[in-house]
Amino acid sequence: MPTKELRPGIYAVGSLDRDRKLFDELIPLPDGTTYNAYLIKGSEKTALIDTVDPAKAEELFSNLKKAGITQLDYVISNHAEQDHSGSIPHVLKAFPEAMVVTNLKCKDFLKSLLMIPEEKFITRGDHEILSLGDRTLEFLIAPWVHWPETMLTYLKEDGILFSCDLFGAHLATSDLFADDDARVYESAKRYYAEIMMPFRSNIVSHLRKLQSYDIKMIAPSHGPVHAKSPFIVDAYADWVSDNVKNEVVLPFVSMHGSTRAMVDHFIDALMKRSITVKPFNMPRTDIGELAIALVDAATIILAAPTVLVGPHPTVAYAAFLANALRPKTRFASVIGSFGWGTQVIERLGGLMTNLKVEMIEPVVIKGYPTVDDLKKLDLLADAVLAKHKAAGIGI
Ligand code: FEO
């Protein structure tokens, strides 16, 4: 990523990673990602905010060179995860005078993950500052976005919030700023769903804390910079709110067509009742798309045939993911078919104990669905509608 100027003396010096297709060997990256690092020149001191994934360290150094950096005073570490911290040892080697500035918990992580010695650290607590001369950094401790040591850095004079992973997006775009782009919204929502959603209540309190700051620009550690900050702040406020939509998320799989016949009928039944339904055929699903759907949906219904008494593993995976991501979903149920015996309801229920959902009577049937079985699915659709209406959800 070529060096780009956010403001006079403030540069984006991170890297683009268009080719990365998977993060943590788990999360699909359909649009690649960026590892954002920012250079701030003050009248007396120069600071680098975060670094890049070590695989991209050369790009960081090339950008620092283009920015004319021959000396560096501080490396601010907002987050110890290696896609941002992993090049700190390289930076310290190239700029031996530089000190790492972070909070106590992050220091502990950086020492154990990257073997950075104790004497290289300066620590700061919540609301404490670091002067660069005519520019001042204030550190805001913001745990659990998405590790316990995360913090945000606010550049007071310019009103720029360097927000670490918060407000980020896995989107390798050459545009430095991309506020009103629908693609940015979708990527940011995907990022929220996959990374931030389990920490919704923490984010609520962080958003409240940020209200007292005059934020003119948000510079996250992934994706484009938000120069019109309300766009992303408003989106987050919506996602973390308790509001849900009149939607059913329906992860499913079918082996021989019985569960598929139930799913097809049930989708029609929900649509007839004006309920939006988002089906995901699990063996072919991008789990990021499933996570996005879980951000707002009122209800999740798992559709699984029985395999060795339990649910088909791909739907068990959907239940496991939903349980880990902790969406604000209010209702849940199970549908599916079995051959000779099943514990699919109990086992799927046991995989979703983190979800604060009310279970609606499942429809799990033997063999191919009969006319009576399909009527049970109509009754389940009626029950979903009634629950949504009673909760005042988008009807
Ligand atoms: Fe982008 Fe949590 O690291």
PDB file of C-alpha atoms in Angstrom, residues 197 200 294-297 321-330 355-356:
ATOM      1  CA  MET A 197     -20.429  -9.788  18.047  1.00  0.00           C
ATOM      2  CA  ARG A 200     -21.674  -6.808  22.132  1.00  0.00           C
ATOM      3  CA  LEU A 294     -27.145 -13.758  12.619  1.00  0.00           C
ATOM      4  CA  VAL A 295     -26.453 -10.106  13.501  1.00  0.00           C
ATOM      5  CA  ASP A 296     -30.099  -9.044  13.149  1.00  0.00           C
ATOM      6  CA  ALA A 297     -32.332 -12.112  12.875  1.00  0.00           C
ATOM      7  CA  LEU A 321     -20.696 -21.076  15.586  1.00  0.00           C
ATOM      8  CA  ALA A 322     -23.922 -19.388  16.639  1.00  0.00           C
ATOM      9  CA  ASN A 323     -23.187 -20.352  20.227  1.00  0.00           C
ATOM     10  CA  ALA A 324     -19.684 -18.867  19.993  1.00  0.00           C
ATOM     11  CA  LEU A 325     -20.786 -15.674  18.221  1.00  0.00           C
ATOM     12  CA  ARG A 326     -23.650 -15.045  20.696  1.00  0.00           C
ATOM     13  CA  PRO A 327     -26.030 -13.137  18.426  1.00  0.00           C
ATOM     14  CA  LYS A 328     -29.036 -11.344  19.916  1.00  0.00           C
ATOM     15  CA  THR A 329     -31.371 -13.948  18.410  1.00  0.00           C
ATOM     16  CA  ARG A 330     -34.533 -14.365  20.515  1.00  0.00           C
ATOM     17  CA  LEU A 355     -27.838 -18.245  23.377  1.00  0.00           C
ATOM     18  CA  LYS A 356     -30.585 -16.580  25.356  1.00  0.00           C
TER      19      LYS A 356
END
